[in-house]
Tab-separated table of C-alpha atoms and ligand atoms in Angstrom:
chain	number	residue	atom	x	y	z
A	207	MET	CA	75.037	94.176	92.018
A	208	THR	CA	74.302	97.686	94.374
A	209	ASP	CA	73.406	100.683	93.351
A	210	ASP	CA	76.322	102.574	95.334
A	211	VAL	CA	78.630	102.702	92.177
A	212	LEU	CA	80.597	105.794	90.793
A	213	VAL	CA	80.718	106.328	86.735
A	214	VAL	CA	84.625	106.382	85.951
A	215	HIS	CA	85.936	107.030	82.383
A	216	GLY	CA	88.705	107.126	82.482
A	217	GLY	CA	92.296	107.401	80.523
A	218	SER	CA	93.079	111.258	80.886
A	219	PRO	CA	96.067	112.550	83.976
A	220	LEU	CA	94.931	113.691	87.771
A	221	GLU	CA	95.817	117.242	87.323
A	222	GLY	CA	95.621	119.610	90.727
A	223	ARG	CA	95.680	120.010	94.272
A	224	ILE	CA	94.029	118.834	97.309
A	225	ARG	CA	94.392	118.430	101.319
A	226	VAL	CA	94.549	115.969	103.241
A	227	ARG	CA	93.639	116.305	107.170
A	228	GLY	CA	94.587	114.334	110.797
A	229	ALA	CA	95.759	110.941	109.589
A	230	LYS	CA	92.356	108.495	109.954
A	231	ASN	CA	95.007	106.096	112.164
A	232	LEU	CA	95.992	108.482	114.677
A	233	VAL	CA	92.360	111.449	114.997
A	234	SER	CA	89.856	107.487	115.919
A	235	LYS	CA	92.293	106.575	118.289
A	236	ALA	CA	92.828	110.060	119.647
A	237	MET	CA	89.420	110.185	120.213
A	238	VAL	CA	89.095	107.100	122.088
A	239	ALA	CA	92.184	108.598	124.320
A	240	ALA	CA	89.807	111.684	125.258
A	241	LEU	CA	87.438	109.420	127.439
A	242	LEU	CA	90.372	109.558	129.850
A	243	GLY	CA	91.021	112.303	131.099
A	244	ASP	CA	89.014	114.586	133.585
A	245	THR	CA	88.442	118.092	131.614
A	246	PRO	CA	87.556	118.929	127.487
A	247	SER	CA	89.706	117.783	124.290
A	248	ARG	CA	90.097	119.298	121.847
A	249	LEU	CA	91.578	117.329	118.503
A	250	PHE	CA	91.981	120.090	115.601
A	251	ASP	CA	91.678	118.317	111.644
A	252	VAL	CA	89.529	115.677	111.965
A	253	PRO	CA	88.548	114.415	108.938
A	254	ARG	CA	84.326	113.279	107.812
A	255	ILE	CA	85.490	109.907	107.410
A	256	ARG	CA	83.062	106.763	109.369
A	257	ASP	CA	85.243	105.638	111.817
A	258	VAL	CA	84.781	109.087	112.644
A	259	GLU	CA	81.843	109.160	113.267
A	260	VAL	CA	81.550	105.153	115.076
A	261	VAL	CA	84.084	106.305	117.307
A	262	ARG	CA	82.115	109.671	117.722
A	263	GLY	CA	78.626	107.339	118.324
A	264	LEU	CA	80.729	104.867	120.741
A	265	LEU	CA	81.793	108.149	123.105
A	266	GLY	CA	78.146	109.514	122.999
A	267	LEU	CA	76.529	106.549	124.312
A	268	HIS	CA	79.515	106.319	127.152
A	269	GLY	CA	78.291	110.175	128.269
A	270	VAL	CA	80.758	111.411	126.211
A	271	LYS	CA	79.467	114.734	124.597
A	272	VAL	CA	80.722	115.316	121.265
A	273	THR	CA	80.438	119.167	119.251
A	274	ASP	CA	81.735	120.440	116.554
A	275	GLY	CA	84.416	123.464	116.814
A	276	ASP	CA	84.735	126.252	115.145
A	277	GLU	CA	87.392	125.568	113.453
A	278	ASP	CA	86.364	124.125	110.243
A	279	GLY	CA	87.528	120.164	111.134
A	280	GLU	CA	87.007	120.836	115.324
A	281	LEU	CA	85.930	118.493	117.709
A	282	VAL	CA	85.361	119.037	121.769
A	283	PHE	CA	84.547	116.159	123.331
A	284	ASP	CA	83.209	116.263	127.303
A	285	PRO	CA	83.828	113.670	129.488
A	286	ALA	CA	82.730	114.825	133.004
A	287	ASN	CA	79.266	112.774	132.814
A	288	VAL	CA	80.863	108.948	131.223
A	289	GLU	CA	78.385	106.460	132.256
A	290	SER	CA	78.052	102.365	130.927
A	291	ALA	CA	75.446	101.601	128.328
A	292	SER	CA	74.052	98.832	127.450
A	293	THR	CA	75.077	95.863	124.752
A	294	ASP	CA	72.112	96.392	122.386
A	295	GLN	CA	73.059	100.232	122.196
A	296	ILE	CA	76.626	99.244	121.600
A	297	ASN	CA	76.283	96.990	119.500
A	298	VAL	CA	74.337	98.729	117.132
A	299	HIS	CA	76.948	99.474	116.050
A	300	ALA	CA	79.100	95.926	116.008
A	301	GLY	CA	81.459	95.299	112.558
A	302	SER	CA	81.516	98.532	111.372
A	303	SER	CA	85.109	99.447	112.026
A	304	ARG	CA	88.272	97.569	114.313
A	305	ILE	CA	88.441	101.088	116.912
A	306	PRO	CA	85.725	100.124	119.863
A	307	ILE	CA	88.323	97.606	120.217
A	308	LEU	CA	90.997	100.241	122.545
A	309	PHE	CA	87.493	101.379	124.496
A	310	CYS	CA	89.325	98.494	126.753
A	311	GLY	CA	91.768	99.904	128.977
A	312	PRO	CA	89.579	103.642	129.137
A	313	LEU	CA	85.978	102.066	129.706
A	314	LEU	CA	87.450	99.525	131.909
A	315	HIS	CA	89.888	102.787	134.089
A	316	ARG	CA	86.589	104.775	133.912
A	317	LEU	CA	83.495	102.753	134.349
A	318	GLY	CA	85.444	99.557	136.235
A	319	HIS	CA	84.388	96.988	132.994
A	320	ALA	CA	83.774	97.751	129.219
A	321	PHE	CA	81.677	95.846	126.511
A	322	ILE	CA	83.163	95.793	123.032
A	323	PRO	CA	80.917	94.605	120.114
A	324	ASP	CA	81.951	92.785	117.209
A	325	LEU	CA	84.968	94.588	115.126
A	326	GLY	CA	84.369	95.496	111.697
A	327	GLY	CA	87.437	96.704	108.691
A	328	CYS	CA	88.667	95.650	106.397
A	329	HIS	CA	89.341	91.724	105.372
A	330	ILE	CA	92.419	91.450	104.530
A	331	GLY	CA	93.562	88.860	106.752
A	332	PRO	CA	91.714	86.858	109.865
A	333	ARG	CA	93.618	89.751	112.042
A	334	PRO	CA	92.930	87.993	115.287
A	335	ILE	CA	93.359	90.390	118.696
A	336	ASP	CA	94.653	88.130	120.712
A	337	PHE	CA	97.908	90.132	121.971
A	338	HIS	CA	95.349	93.064	122.702
A	339	LEU	CA	93.990	90.431	125.040
A	340	GLN	CA	96.853	88.924	126.222
A	341	ALA	CA	98.469	91.817	126.994
A	342	LEU	CA	94.544	93.403	128.452
A	343	ARG	CA	95.247	90.450	130.987
A	344	GLU	CA	97.821	91.070	132.456
A	345	PHE	CA	97.501	94.208	133.669
A	346	GLY	CA	94.183	92.054	135.809
A	347	ALA	CA	91.891	92.383	133.257
A	348	THR	CA	89.135	90.243	133.514
A	349	VAL	CA	87.724	89.141	129.457
A	350	ASP	CA	84.896	87.081	128.827
A	351	LYS	CA	84.175	86.618	126.038
A	352	ARG	CA	79.785	85.596	125.307
A	353	PRO	CA	78.815	85.734	121.141
A	354	GLU	CA	76.697	89.393	122.124
A	355	GLY	CA	80.670	90.391	122.000
A	356	LEU	CA	83.547	90.886	124.805
A	357	HIS	CA	82.965	91.804	128.347
A	358	LEU	CA	85.450	93.003	130.457
A	359	SER	CA	86.372	94.338	134.506
A	360	ALA	CA	88.814	94.725	136.479
A	361	PRO	CA	87.495	93.549	140.034
A	362	ASN	CA	91.041	94.674	141.441
A	363	GLY	CA	91.724	97.929	139.086
A	364	LEU	CA	94.648	97.929	136.543
A	365	HIS	CA	98.583	97.233	136.915
A	366	GLY	CA	101.792	97.998	135.072
A	367	THR	CA	103.172	94.747	133.838
A	368	LYS	CA	106.329	93.805	132.039
A	369	PHE	CA	104.657	93.077	127.968
A	370	ALA	CA	106.807	92.033	124.987
A	371	LEU	CA	103.800	91.287	121.134
A	372	PRO	CA	104.745	89.278	119.613
A	373	TYR	CA	105.096	91.054	116.560
A	374	PRO	CA	105.255	95.014	116.885
A	375	SER	CA	100.740	95.638	116.105
A	376	VAL	CA	99.536	98.988	115.922
A	377	GLY	CA	96.331	98.187	117.712
A	378	ALA	CA	97.812	96.095	119.882
A	379	THR	CA	100.632	98.660	121.190
A	380	GLU	CA	97.476	101.735	121.004
A	381	GLN	CA	95.438	99.425	123.566
A	382	VAL	CA	98.920	98.650	125.804
A	383	LEU	CA	98.721	102.417	125.865
A	384	LEU	CA	95.476	103.161	126.743
A	385	THR	CA	95.407	100.917	129.453
A	386	ALA	CA	99.218	101.681	130.576
A	387	VAL	CA	98.324	105.104	131.449
A	388	MET	CA	96.471	104.880	134.024
A	389	ALA	CA	97.227	101.774	135.471
A	390	GLU	CA	98.697	101.788	138.934
A	391	GLY	CA	102.913	101.238	138.648
A	392	VAL	CA	105.188	101.115	135.767
A	393	THR	CA	104.767	99.065	131.757
A	394	GLU	CA	107.242	98.592	129.863
A	395	LEU	CA	106.141	97.017	126.804
A	396	ARG	CA	109.006	95.474	124.562
A	397	ASN	CA	108.352	95.265	120.170
A	398	ALA	CA	106.542	97.417	120.481
A	399	ALA	CA	105.332	99.398	116.778
A	400	VAL	CA	106.626	102.771	116.477
A	401	GLU	CA	104.967	103.956	113.385
A	402	PRO	CA	104.115	108.005	113.134
A	403	GLU	CA	100.212	107.671	114.601
A	404	ILE	CA	101.926	105.875	117.330
A	405	ILE	CA	104.556	108.237	118.377
A	406	ASP	CA	101.180	111.060	117.681
A	407	LEU	CA	99.222	108.941	120.269
A	408	ILE	CA	101.670	109.533	122.951
A	409	CYS	CA	101.988	113.014	122.410
A	410	ILE	CA	98.207	113.619	122.881
A	411	LEU	CA	98.786	111.010	125.881
A	412	GLN	CA	101.769	113.715	127.409
A	413	LYS	CA	99.735	116.453	126.382
A	414	MET	CA	96.903	114.705	128.708
A	415	GLY	CA	99.844	114.291	131.769
A	416	ALA	CA	100.746	110.793	130.990
A	417	ILE	CA	104.827	109.474	131.695
A	418	ILE	CA	106.344	107.538	128.430
A	419	LYS	CA	109.497	106.846	127.705
A	420	VAL	CA	109.748	105.761	123.894
A	421	HIS	CA	112.983	104.320	124.779
A	422	THR	CA	115.288	102.767	121.646
A	423	ASP	CA	114.432	99.197	120.599
A	424	ARG	CA	111.042	100.041	120.286
A	425	VAL	CA	111.087	99.740	123.943
A	426	ILE	CA	108.280	101.626	125.481
A	427	GLU	CA	108.258	102.195	129.240
A	428	ILE	CA	104.395	103.817	131.006
A	429	GLN	CA	104.822	105.611	133.944
A	430	GLY	CA	100.548	104.633	135.254
A	431	VAL	CA	99.431	108.555	136.741
A	432	PRO	CA	96.042	108.284	138.630
A	433	LYS	CA	94.876	110.917	136.224
A	434	LEU	CA	94.566	112.733	132.993
A	435	HIS	CA	93.471	115.787	131.730
A	436	GLY	CA	91.987	116.541	128.617
A	437	TYR	CA	94.219	117.578	125.529
A	438	THR	CA	94.535	119.904	122.640
A	439	HIS	CA	95.903	118.940	119.389
A	440	ARG	CA	96.164	119.206	115.138
A	441	PRO	CA	96.912	115.467	114.245
A	442	ILE	CA	99.470	114.087	111.828
A	443	PRO	CA	97.750	113.840	108.600
A	444	ASP	CA	97.264	111.576	106.399
A	445	ARG	CA	100.087	109.666	105.152
A	446	ILE	CA	98.080	106.597	103.641
A	447	GLU	CA	95.695	109.468	101.874
A	448	ALA	CA	99.064	111.281	101.353
A	449	ALA	CA	100.773	108.198	98.901
A	450	SER	CA	97.225	107.510	97.310
A	451	TRP	CA	96.969	111.200	96.037
A	452	ALA	CA	100.782	109.984	94.988
A	453	ALA	CA	99.921	107.167	92.603
A	454	ALA	CA	96.973	108.253	91.353
A	455	ALA	CA	98.871	110.865	89.914
A	456	LEU	CA	101.792	108.676	88.498
A	457	ALA	CA	99.546	105.465	87.683
A	458	THR	CA	96.853	108.071	85.451
A	459	ARG	CA	100.820	110.357	84.029
A	460	GLY	CA	99.092	113.290	86.014
A	461	HIS	CA	100.252	116.053	88.998
A	462	VAL	CA	98.810	116.468	91.836
A	463	GLU	CA	100.265	118.389	95.108
A	464	VAL	CA	99.068	116.778	98.026
A	465	LEU	CA	98.303	119.913	100.650
A	466	GLY	CA	99.086	118.539	104.268
A	467	ALA	CA	101.666	115.989	103.295
A	468	GLN	CA	104.356	115.902	105.682
A	469	GLN	CA	108.138	114.899	104.218
A	470	ALA	CA	109.875	113.177	107.069
A	471	ASP	CA	106.680	110.298	107.593
A	472	MET	CA	106.875	109.847	104.091
A	473	MET	CA	110.762	109.032	103.398
A	474	THR	CA	110.004	105.146	102.409
A	475	PHE	CA	107.273	106.513	99.907
A	476	LEU	CA	109.171	108.854	98.639
A	477	ASN	CA	112.211	106.556	98.025
A	478	ILE	CA	110.314	103.981	96.253
A	479	PHE	CA	108.119	107.129	94.452
A	480	ARG	CA	111.523	108.090	93.021
A	481	SER	CA	112.572	104.841	92.318
A	482	VAL	CA	109.977	103.835	89.843
A	483	GLY	CA	110.525	107.119	87.721
A	484	GLY	CA	107.982	109.281	89.081
A	485	GLU	CA	108.929	112.971	90.653
A	486	TYR	CA	108.346	115.029	93.172
A	487	GLU	CA	109.084	117.997	95.251
A	488	VAL	CA	108.387	118.819	99.434
A	489	THR	CA	107.253	122.681	99.643
A	490	ASP	CA	107.853	123.606	103.182
A	491	ALA	CA	105.191	125.611	105.800
A	492	ARG	CA	106.009	128.662	106.151
A	493	PRO	CA	103.831	131.114	108.724
A	494	PRO	CA	101.936	133.851	107.826
A	495	LYS	CA	104.632	137.101	108.518
A	496	LEU	CA	103.684	140.832	108.479
A	497	GLY	CA	102.653	141.636	104.901
A	498	ASP	CA	103.206	137.805	103.834
A	499	PRO	CA	100.511	134.987	103.861
A	500	GLY	CA	102.342	131.729	104.219
A	501	GLN	CA	102.588	128.630	103.409
A	502	GLU	CA	101.110	125.597	103.526
A	503	GLY	CA	103.308	122.909	102.862
A	504	GLY	CA	103.384	119.462	101.180
A	505	ILE	CA	104.474	117.304	98.350
A	506	ARG	CA	103.717	118.185	94.275
A	507	PHE	CA	103.550	114.642	92.752
A	508	TRP	CA	104.378	113.888	89.590
A	509	HIS	CA	104.593	112.035	86.194
A	510	PRO	CA	107.437	113.374	84.526
A	511	GLY	CA	106.789	110.769	81.100
A	512	GLY	CA	108.425	108.138	79.781
A	513	GLU	CA	108.707	104.857	81.011
A	514	LEU	CA	108.711	104.087	85.182
A	515	LYS	CA	110.632	101.643	86.577
A	516	SER	CA	110.259	98.400	87.496
A	517	VAL	CA	110.982	97.458	91.855
A	518	ALA	CA	111.108	95.442	94.057
A	519	LEU	CA	109.663	96.278	97.112
A	520	GLU	CA	109.094	95.032	100.763
A	521	THR	CA	105.840	95.437	102.982
A	522	ASP	CA	106.833	95.872	106.204
A	523	VAL	CA	106.164	97.959	110.086
A	524	HIS	CA	107.487	101.768	110.736
A	525	PRO	CA	109.603	102.472	108.837
A	526	GLY	CA	109.639	100.276	106.983
A	527	PHE	CA	107.014	100.373	103.825
A	528	MET	CA	103.334	100.763	104.606
A	529	THR	CA	101.797	97.858	103.890
A	530	ASP	CA	98.391	100.336	103.081
A	531	TRP	CA	101.184	102.360	100.638
A	532	GLN	CA	101.021	98.870	98.703
A	533	GLN	CA	97.670	98.944	96.809
A	534	PRO	CA	97.331	102.040	95.491
A	535	LEU	CA	101.331	101.979	94.037
A	536	VAL	CA	101.043	98.174	92.647
A	537	VAL	CA	98.288	100.010	90.321
A	538	ALA	CA	101.220	102.176	89.265
A	539	LEU	CA	104.019	99.274	89.041
A	540	THR	CA	101.064	97.604	86.268
A	541	GLN	CA	103.070	100.892	83.596
A	542	ALA	CA	106.462	100.239	85.003
A	543	ARG	CA	109.275	98.172	82.336
A	544	GLY	CA	110.108	94.805	83.470
A	545	LEU	CA	109.066	92.694	87.173
A	546	SER	CA	108.369	94.611	89.540
A	547	ILE	CA	107.629	92.179	92.694
A	548	VAL	CA	106.229	93.285	96.666
A	549	HIS	CA	105.901	91.297	99.517
A	550	GLU	CA	103.302	91.596	102.416
A	551	THR	CA	104.258	90.511	105.038
A	552	VAL	CA	102.371	92.776	107.156
A	553	TYR	CA	98.708	91.086	105.681
A	554	GLU	CA	98.528	87.760	104.846
A	555	GLN	CA	95.300	88.235	102.326
A	556	ARG	CA	96.277	91.815	100.837
A	557	LEU	CA	96.662	90.586	98.086
A	558	GLY	CA	93.367	89.436	95.820
A	559	TYR	CA	92.122	92.723	94.847
A	560	THR	CA	94.701	92.158	91.872
A	561	GLU	CA	92.697	89.831	90.529
A	562	ALA	CA	90.626	92.677	88.876
A	563	LEU	CA	93.432	94.185	88.114
A	564	ASN	CA	94.103	91.752	85.609
A	565	THR	CA	90.442	91.422	84.356
A	566	MET	CA	91.669	95.117	83.018
A	567	GLY	CA	94.205	93.823	81.069
A	568	ALA	CA	97.317	93.936	84.591
A	569	ASN	CA	99.673	90.680	84.328
A	570	ILE	CA	100.526	90.257	88.507
A	571	GLN	CA	101.565	86.819	89.512
A	572	VAL	CA	100.502	86.340	93.112
A	573	TYR	CA	103.143	83.854	95.015
A	574	ARG	CA	102.518	81.673	98.817
A	575	ASP	CA	106.562	82.301	98.521
A	576	CYS	CA	108.532	85.150	100.260
A	577	LEU	CA	109.758	86.971	97.211
A	578	GLY	CA	111.282	89.280	99.005
A	579	GLY	CA	114.518	89.427	101.171
A	580	THR	CA	114.481	88.042	104.468
A	581	PRO	CA	111.151	85.148	105.058
A	582	CYS	CA	108.716	86.759	106.816
A	583	ARG	CA	105.565	84.958	109.253
A	584	PHE	CA	103.791	83.294	106.428
A	585	GLY	CA	105.924	82.434	104.348
A	586	ARG	CA	105.449	78.678	105.509
A	587	ARG	CA	101.704	78.879	105.636
A	588	ASN	CA	99.710	79.138	102.113
A	589	PHE	CA	99.109	82.344	102.568
A	590	LYS	CA	99.897	84.356	98.973
A	591	HIS	CA	101.403	87.542	100.161
A	592	SER	CA	103.895	87.505	96.881
A	593	ALA	CA	103.516	89.238	94.030
A	594	VAL	CA	105.339	89.655	90.710
A	595	ILE	CA	103.556	92.709	88.111
A	596	ALA	CA	105.104	92.147	84.960
A	597	GLY	CA	105.000	95.967	83.038
A	598	PRO	CA	103.863	97.476	81.422
A	599	SER	CA	100.554	96.652	80.778
A	600	LYS	CA	98.287	98.057	78.622
A	601	LEU	CA	94.804	99.028	81.012
A	602	HIS	CA	91.141	98.837	79.697
A	603	ALA	CA	87.841	99.244	81.374
A	604	ALA	CA	85.817	97.270	83.381
A	605	ASP	CA	83.127	96.711	86.122
A	606	LEU	CA	84.434	96.028	89.405
A	607	VAL	CA	83.798	95.497	92.804
A	608	ILE	CA	85.525	97.122	95.390
A	609	PRO	CA	86.565	94.415	97.899
A	610	ASP	CA	88.475	96.709	101.294
A	611	LEU	CA	89.392	100.218	101.529
A	612	ARG	CA	92.572	101.028	99.883
A	613	ALA	CA	91.839	97.734	97.032
A	614	GLY	CA	88.566	99.504	96.992
A	615	PHE	CA	91.535	103.156	96.278
A	616	SER	CA	93.177	100.758	93.611
A	617	HIS	CA	90.232	100.187	91.512
A	618	LEU	CA	89.730	103.440	91.696
A	619	ILE	CA	93.547	104.650	90.864
A	620	ALA	CA	92.701	101.725	87.595
A	621	ALA	CA	89.108	102.644	87.004
A	622	LEU	CA	90.870	106.422	86.361
A	623	ALA	CA	94.328	105.270	84.378
A	624	ALA	CA	92.298	102.645	82.242
A	625	GLU	CA	91.155	104.373	78.674
A	626	GLY	CA	87.776	103.805	78.642
A	627	THR	CA	83.520	103.313	80.662
A	628	SER	CA	84.636	101.435	83.933
A	629	ARG	CA	81.539	101.073	86.500
A	630	VAL	CA	82.860	100.348	90.178
A	631	TYR	CA	80.983	99.219	92.553
A	632	GLY	CA	80.858	100.032	96.661
A	633	VAL	CA	82.745	103.498	96.739
A	634	ASP	CA	81.108	104.361	99.933
A	635	LEU	CA	82.976	101.511	101.177
A	636	ILE	CA	85.693	103.754	100.021
A	637	ASN	CA	84.242	107.016	102.714
A	638	ARG	CA	85.896	105.162	105.292
A	639	GLY	CA	89.190	106.743	105.096
A	640	TYR	CA	88.889	109.174	102.408
A	641	GLU	CA	87.976	112.354	103.038
A	642	ASP	CA	85.587	113.302	100.243
A	643	PHE	CA	86.740	112.125	97.669
A	644	GLU	CA	84.448	112.543	94.954
A	645	ALA	CA	85.314	115.936	95.593
A	646	LYS	CA	88.715	115.815	95.119
A	647	LEU	CA	88.635	113.685	92.180
A	648	ALA	CA	86.424	116.200	90.787
A	649	ASP	CA	88.961	119.264	91.554
A	650	LEU	CA	91.245	116.838	90.271
A	651	GLY	CA	88.947	116.867	86.608
A	652	ALA	CA	88.711	113.329	87.135
A	653	HIS	CA	85.276	112.617	84.805
A	654	VAL	CA	83.080	110.397	87.285
A	655	GLU	CA	79.271	110.516	87.627
A	656	ARG	CA	77.143	108.846	89.574
A	657	PRO	CA	74.617	107.440	87.712
B	252	EPU	N1	97.846	90.693	114.947
B	252	EPU	C1	97.555	89.581	115.187
B	252	EPU	N2	97.131	89.545	116.932
B	252	EPU	C2	96.692	90.873	117.098
B	252	EPU	C3	96.823	91.628	116.999
B	252	EPU	C4	98.078	92.264	114.956
B	252	EPU	O1	98.039	88.806	114.970
B	252	EPU	O2	96.018	90.707	118.681
B	252	EPU	C5	98.709	90.692	113.310
B	252	EPU	C6	97.483	91.076	112.309
B	252	EPU	O3	96.861	90.618	112.042
B	252	EPU	C7	97.982	91.362	111.006
B	252	EPU	C8	99.594	92.225	111.938
B	252	EPU	O4	99.506	92.067	113.588
B	252	EPU	O5	98.856	90.738	110.776
B	252	EPU	C9	99.385	93.304	111.939
B	252	EPU	O6	98.144	93.898	112.546
B	252	EPU	P1	97.677	95.455	113.175
B	252	EPU	O7	97.685	95.890	114.917
B	252	EPU	O8	99.486	96.266	113.388
B	252	EPU	O9	97.316	96.282	112.473
B	252	EPU	P2	95.900	97.435	112.704
B	252	EPU	O10	96.101	97.912	114.743
B	252	EPU	O11	94.600	96.293	113.011
B	252	EPU	C10	96.282	99.527	112.026
B	252	EPU	C11	95.831	100.342	110.782
B	252	EPU	C12	96.586	99.360	109.485
B	252	EPU	C13	97.164	98.791	109.052
B	252	EPU	C14	97.896	98.973	110.322
B	252	EPU	C15	99.441	97.938	109.912
B	252	EPU	C16	93.834	100.899	112.390
B	252	EPU	C17	92.606	101.127	112.837
B	252	EPU	N3	94.392	100.324	111.593
B	252	EPU	O12	95.731	97.871	112.058
B	252	EPU	O13	95.141	100.193	108.689
B	252	EPU	O14	97.282	98.179	108.045
B	252	EPU	O15	97.736	99.436	111.611
B	252	EPU	O16	100.197	99.497	110.202
B	252	EPU	O17	95.280	102.168	113.071
B	252	EPU	C18	93.750	100.570	106.776
B	252	EPU	O18	93.473	101.911	107.322
B	252	EPU	O19	93.389	101.246	105.904
B	252	EPU	C19	94.244	98.887	107.091
B	252	EPU	C20	93.554	98.743	107.497
């Protein structure tokens, strides 16, 4: 056990207001995109989280000067002197994040070669990078896998291609976008991911001078251009963090207003939240005018009292229910009457955390079968990827060890909802994706302390 532990005195509702900033799963990619410009880029609302530090470090190693802007959360990237870094320097970041794989295209364009360290990220399945490498080879890159990492080069430059993803992977779609924008000729990507974070990345690339068409049926067409310039961008807010706090409000019978949360990006979550019996109210932003300070938009989430209702849900690619919303919400589902069913179709091993909830009194069974309406890729492959949650269960305090980011947040919610004092080990992992979560817990009246 480490001393990285939070003591949580649970059993009281979370109440208050917090704010979410730029989406973790966009901001880090926007930072990589800055490498492609020949003038500085400016990104606002950047949260202080571990992934941002890793990408900042890698950009710095490659000669991109990263400085803090005037506004809190503003970063400025100056790519005037992009240069190679040694494998030893880059390997300092080995195992720390998945974002380094997205440096391939930009570094190949800027330097003609790239070295990518071993990737990190949450252990929620094997998480291969075969689609990424296959796409890069289609563009004309050579990929040499060595024990210390991946060495890539593009001796004949990168050329547009027609490519269909076997599955609409978020990362592989970003890989193709970041490579195709400056590849010679036209790229057509089929079966692309179209998550709001991807559309926001496309907006950034368009601001930089790229020509990208998003067609219906997951087809994205990119016309390569010889050069791109810097961008100024305010990213979409973090809809995973917003949903996590919403789930915490529901599980603790509380009331949390999430400033910055945007209805359009959370529609599927909001439908499930309402079906479970949670209530919410959307506040639209109002710009300041003379005599009116304006109003920041957001969503207020609360437990209206009484019992929650069970639901059946399936995680899926956008516009489906996000896999990252699943773990926080399941804690609230332990409080719903009846049997809830969760079919995880994006990652094969994202239900392991339910064991810890069971030690706290939850009644969750996991199955290898597809318990959703449609069979998924994992159905006949021996993965426990469906869960049946019987409720309501009274949760009691326990000692918990955080296994990964989203499961970690669900452990935290469970500890907050449970009667008694829990010790949650490994909480620093939560800093990878939730900015200032301890300060936010304090703002919401949670009784937590570092021993
Ligand atoms: N996949 C492959 N081969 C590949 C790439 C993906 O088989 O080359 C599979 C994966 O193993 C997985 C599925 O495709 O089963 C989807 O993976 P995807 O590539 O879409 O995920 P990712 O880009 O690695 C991002 C987010 C995840 C989020 C997923 C799905 C970032 C940094 N991470 O991961 O976020 O769950 O998309 O929306 O953007 C998190 O924030 O906690 C997190 C895990």
